[in-house]
XYZ file of N, CA and C in Angstrom:
312
model
N -28.161 122.797 -8.798
C -28.017 121.512 -8.520
C -29.040 121.063 -7.342
N -29.248 122.015 -6.328
C -30.164 121.890 -5.353
C -31.691 121.559 -5.955
N -31.921 122.454 -6.997
C -33.182 122.399 -7.517
C -33.715 120.919 -8.073
N -32.835 120.268 -8.616
C -32.886 118.913 -9.067
C -33.212 118.078 -7.993
N -32.503 118.175 -6.760
C -32.738 117.385 -5.705
C -34.242 117.690 -5.063
N -34.512 118.895 -5.125
C -35.673 119.346 -4.643
C -36.859 118.725 -5.483
N -36.722 118.703 -6.719
C -37.770 118.170 -7.469
C -37.794 116.699 -7.344
N -36.698 116.114 -7.199
C -36.712 114.657 -6.925
C -37.425 114.240 -5.662
N -37.107 115.036 -4.655
C -37.586 114.886 -3.329
C -39.147 114.886 -3.430
N -39.561 115.974 -4.198
C -40.845 116.305 -4.267
C -41.771 115.042 -4.888
N -41.088 114.466 -5.971
C -41.651 113.317 -6.605
C -41.694 112.175 -5.668
N -40.606 111.958 -4.855
C -40.634 110.817 -4.028
C -41.806 111.040 -2.876
N -41.963 112.194 -2.380
C -42.923 112.497 -1.410
C -44.353 112.394 -1.986
N -44.493 112.780 -3.117
C -45.899 112.597 -3.766
C -46.210 110.961 -3.929
N -45.251 110.329 -4.350
C -45.557 108.876 -4.348
C -45.810 108.372 -3.038
N -44.947 108.706 -2.186
C -45.139 108.076 -0.694
C -46.456 108.571 -0.058
N -46.961 109.619 -0.413
C -48.251 110.122 0.237
C -49.603 110.001 -0.734
N -49.477 109.054 -1.621
C -50.669 108.657 -2.529
C -51.699 108.080 -1.552
N -53.014 108.563 -1.666
C -53.997 108.164 -0.927
C -53.921 108.629 0.654
N -52.901 109.628 0.818
C -52.791 110.046 2.298
C -52.742 111.724 2.222
N -53.974 112.278 1.932
C -53.877 113.811 1.645
C -53.288 114.602 2.834
N -53.595 114.212 4.047
C -53.165 114.982 5.103
C -51.633 114.839 5.294
N -51.162 113.590 5.089
C -49.545 113.569 5.051
C -49.063 114.335 3.918
N -49.695 114.324 2.789
C -49.087 115.052 1.602
C -49.272 116.572 1.981
N -50.037 116.999 2.603
C -50.257 118.426 2.853
C -48.964 118.692 3.750
N -48.691 118.049 4.758
C -47.673 118.195 5.668
C -46.332 118.175 5.036
N -46.183 117.236 3.974
C -44.813 117.225 3.321
C -44.745 118.337 2.307
N -45.897 118.810 1.678
C -45.812 119.755 0.803
C -45.396 121.125 1.675
N -45.932 121.423 2.640
C -45.731 122.594 3.495
C -44.254 122.503 3.860
N -43.792 121.347 4.328
C -42.391 121.176 4.742
C -41.430 121.585 3.603
N -41.756 121.009 2.420
C -41.010 121.306 1.181
C -40.840 122.808 0.894
N -42.106 123.301 0.878
C -42.218 124.763 0.603
C -41.434 125.623 1.572
N -41.580 125.351 2.831
C -40.938 126.166 3.800
C -39.459 126.100 3.765
N -38.913 124.860 3.371
C -37.332 124.738 3.231
C -37.074 125.607 2.148
N -37.748 125.887 1.133
C -37.324 126.797 0.035
C -36.885 127.999 0.564
N -37.691 128.483 1.466
C -37.318 129.813 2.326
C -36.168 129.749 3.092
N -36.124 128.642 3.932
C -35.105 128.421 4.986
C -33.798 128.180 4.549
N -33.714 127.641 3.320
C -32.381 127.314 2.601
C -31.798 128.473 1.943
N -32.539 129.626 1.921
C -31.918 130.949 1.332
C -31.993 130.854 -0.144
N -32.985 130.272 -0.743
C -33.181 130.478 -2.118
C -33.527 131.925 -2.500
N -33.314 132.549 -3.524
C -33.751 133.815 -3.692
C -35.084 133.576 -4.612
N -35.848 134.789 -4.720
C -37.237 134.758 -5.352
C -37.118 134.006 -6.648
N -36.175 134.274 -7.535
C -36.174 133.666 -8.789
C -36.018 132.140 -8.789
N -35.339 131.646 -7.739
C -35.266 130.276 -7.403
C -36.489 129.495 -6.911
N -37.116 130.328 -6.021
C -38.280 129.922 -5.131
C -39.377 129.705 -6.073
N -39.812 130.650 -6.898
C -41.108 130.625 -7.514
C -41.174 129.341 -8.432
N -40.225 129.034 -9.329
C -40.430 127.867 -10.159
C -40.500 126.574 -9.382
N -39.663 126.494 -8.276
C -39.720 125.370 -7.338
C -40.923 125.166 -6.765
N -41.558 126.279 -6.242
C -42.813 126.266 -5.630
C -44.002 125.860 -6.654
N -43.813 126.307 -7.812
C -44.861 126.076 -8.727
C -44.739 124.465 -9.092
N -43.671 124.201 -9.089
C -43.458 122.624 -9.393
C -43.969 121.688 -8.150
N -43.699 122.127 -7.116
C -44.266 121.323 -5.929
C -45.649 121.359 -5.722
N -46.213 122.679 -6.137
C -47.679 122.886 -5.966
C -48.379 122.068 -6.992
N -47.762 122.060 -8.227
C -48.420 121.275 -9.320
C -48.422 119.733 -9.057
N -47.150 119.254 -8.542
C -46.995 117.832 -8.310
C -47.636 117.387 -7.159
N -47.647 118.009 -6.100
C -48.273 117.538 -4.816
C -49.767 117.987 -4.710
N -50.496 117.691 -5.722
C -52.072 118.301 -5.707
C -52.704 117.722 -4.411
N -53.613 118.705 -3.811
C -54.383 118.358 -2.530
C -55.806 118.647 -2.862
N -56.769 117.938 -1.935
C -58.104 118.253 -1.997
C -58.338 119.716 -1.841
N -59.390 120.322 -2.105
C -59.490 121.687 -2.159
C -59.520 122.270 -0.695
N -60.086 121.451 0.360
C -59.953 122.039 1.642
C -58.572 122.087 2.195
N -57.865 120.931 1.986
C -56.465 120.967 2.407
C -55.646 121.973 1.608
N -55.981 122.255 0.455
C -55.194 123.356 -0.307
C -55.503 124.735 0.367
N -56.744 124.987 0.774
C -57.134 126.094 1.432
C -56.446 126.371 2.818
N -56.292 125.273 3.580
C -55.585 125.282 4.714
C -54.122 125.522 4.560
N -53.548 124.947 3.484
C -52.176 125.052 3.296
C -51.793 126.609 2.753
N -52.881 127.109 1.950
C -52.699 128.332 1.605
C -52.698 129.389 2.723
N -53.523 129.090 3.725
C -53.465 129.907 4.920
C -52.147 129.884 5.789
N -51.620 128.590 5.841
C -50.434 128.565 6.559
C -49.247 129.282 5.729
N -49.327 129.280 4.399
C -48.368 129.966 3.502
C -48.542 131.527 3.587
N -49.787 131.888 3.694
C -50.069 133.449 3.798
C -49.441 133.884 5.166
N -49.530 133.250 6.200
C -49.120 133.548 7.539
C -47.533 133.652 7.421
N -47.022 132.554 6.744
C -45.525 132.598 6.658
C -44.883 133.697 5.843
N -45.720 134.002 4.794
C -45.362 135.078 3.830
C -45.303 136.487 4.457
N -46.361 136.644 5.298
C -46.374 137.829 5.960
C -45.349 137.966 7.089
N -44.942 136.953 7.707
C -43.766 136.964 8.440
C -42.548 137.217 7.828
N -42.225 136.462 6.517
C -40.975 136.440 5.989
C -41.068 137.496 4.748
N -42.367 138.133 4.294
C -42.420 138.992 3.306
C -41.849 138.576 1.887
N -42.181 137.386 1.688
C -41.822 136.921 0.213
C -43.133 136.341 -0.487
N -43.746 137.085 -1.320
C -44.903 136.664 -1.860
C -44.639 135.552 -2.984
N -45.557 134.813 -3.282
C -45.446 133.738 -4.485
C -46.749 133.842 -5.274
N -46.779 133.449 -6.377
C -47.969 133.357 -7.299
C -48.151 131.896 -7.536
N -49.160 131.401 -7.310
C -49.469 129.959 -7.632
C -51.016 129.551 -7.840
N -51.083 128.296 -7.987
C -52.434 127.829 -7.977
C -53.395 128.154 -6.868
N -52.574 128.320 -5.618
C -53.135 128.774 -4.455
C -53.794 130.069 -4.565
N -53.165 130.986 -5.110
C -53.727 132.376 -5.389
C -54.757 132.295 -6.312
N -54.547 131.439 -7.352
C -55.661 131.462 -8.434
C -56.832 130.805 -7.752
N -56.637 129.916 -6.772
C -58.090 129.324 -6.237
C -58.571 130.458 -5.283
N -57.829 131.195 -4.522
C -58.339 132.193 -3.695
C -58.982 133.322 -4.555
N -58.518 133.721 -5.668
C -59.141 134.568 -6.715
C -60.488 134.107 -7.035
N -60.473 132.855 -7.503
C -61.776 132.092 -7.901
C -62.881 132.082 -6.779
N -62.409 131.927 -5.549
C -63.340 131.911 -4.377
C -63.920 133.305 -4.153
N -63.039 134.272 -4.357
C -63.535 135.689 -4.212
C -64.536 136.019 -5.235
N -64.309 135.628 -6.498
C -65.101 135.763 -7.731
C -66.596 135.090 -7.360
N -66.497 133.898 -6.764
C -67.765 133.083 -6.570
C -68.479 133.876 -5.565
N -67.770 134.354 -4.415
C -68.422 135.096 -3.420
C -69.179 136.283 -3.870
N -68.379 137.052 -4.832
C -68.942 138.264 -5.490
C -70.197 137.898 -6.297
N -70.249 136.764 -6.903
C -71.353 136.338 -7.706
C -72.601 136.165 -6.830
N -72.370 135.467 -5.643
C -73.454 135.112 -4.694
C -73.850 136.494 -4.033
N -72.925 137.169 -3.701
C -73.451 138.482 -3.144
C -74.251 139.331 -3.922
N -73.850 139.453 -5.232
C -74.520 140.197 -6.159
C -75.973 139.602 -6.467
N -76.053 138.362 -6.534
C -77.382 137.630 -6.705
C -78.442 137.979 -5.628
N -77.661 138.027 -4.258
C -78.697 138.320 -3.246
C -79.111 139.705 -3.244
N -78.251 140.608 -3.719
C -78.691 142.055 -3.703
C -79.765 142.225 -4.724
């Protein structure tokens, strides 16, 4: 039941932050952090996280900032997630590798 409420809340916050990317980032982080704080297990957290990440899209720079916040939080709580953020990080690493190889 809570997951339906979380999805509804994500939708409402997405609509409320249209055109306000910094506000959206703050709300996205708040919703993600609550998944951990409310005691969801990994099987519950991952699909909800993916839904929030998909629905509350951010500009690349804000997405990177949020990814860093999440990374710090995950290191403290030791609960990893796989998401678009990780895919973005992998792509950045791949691009850096291409540039490094080109320089060499």
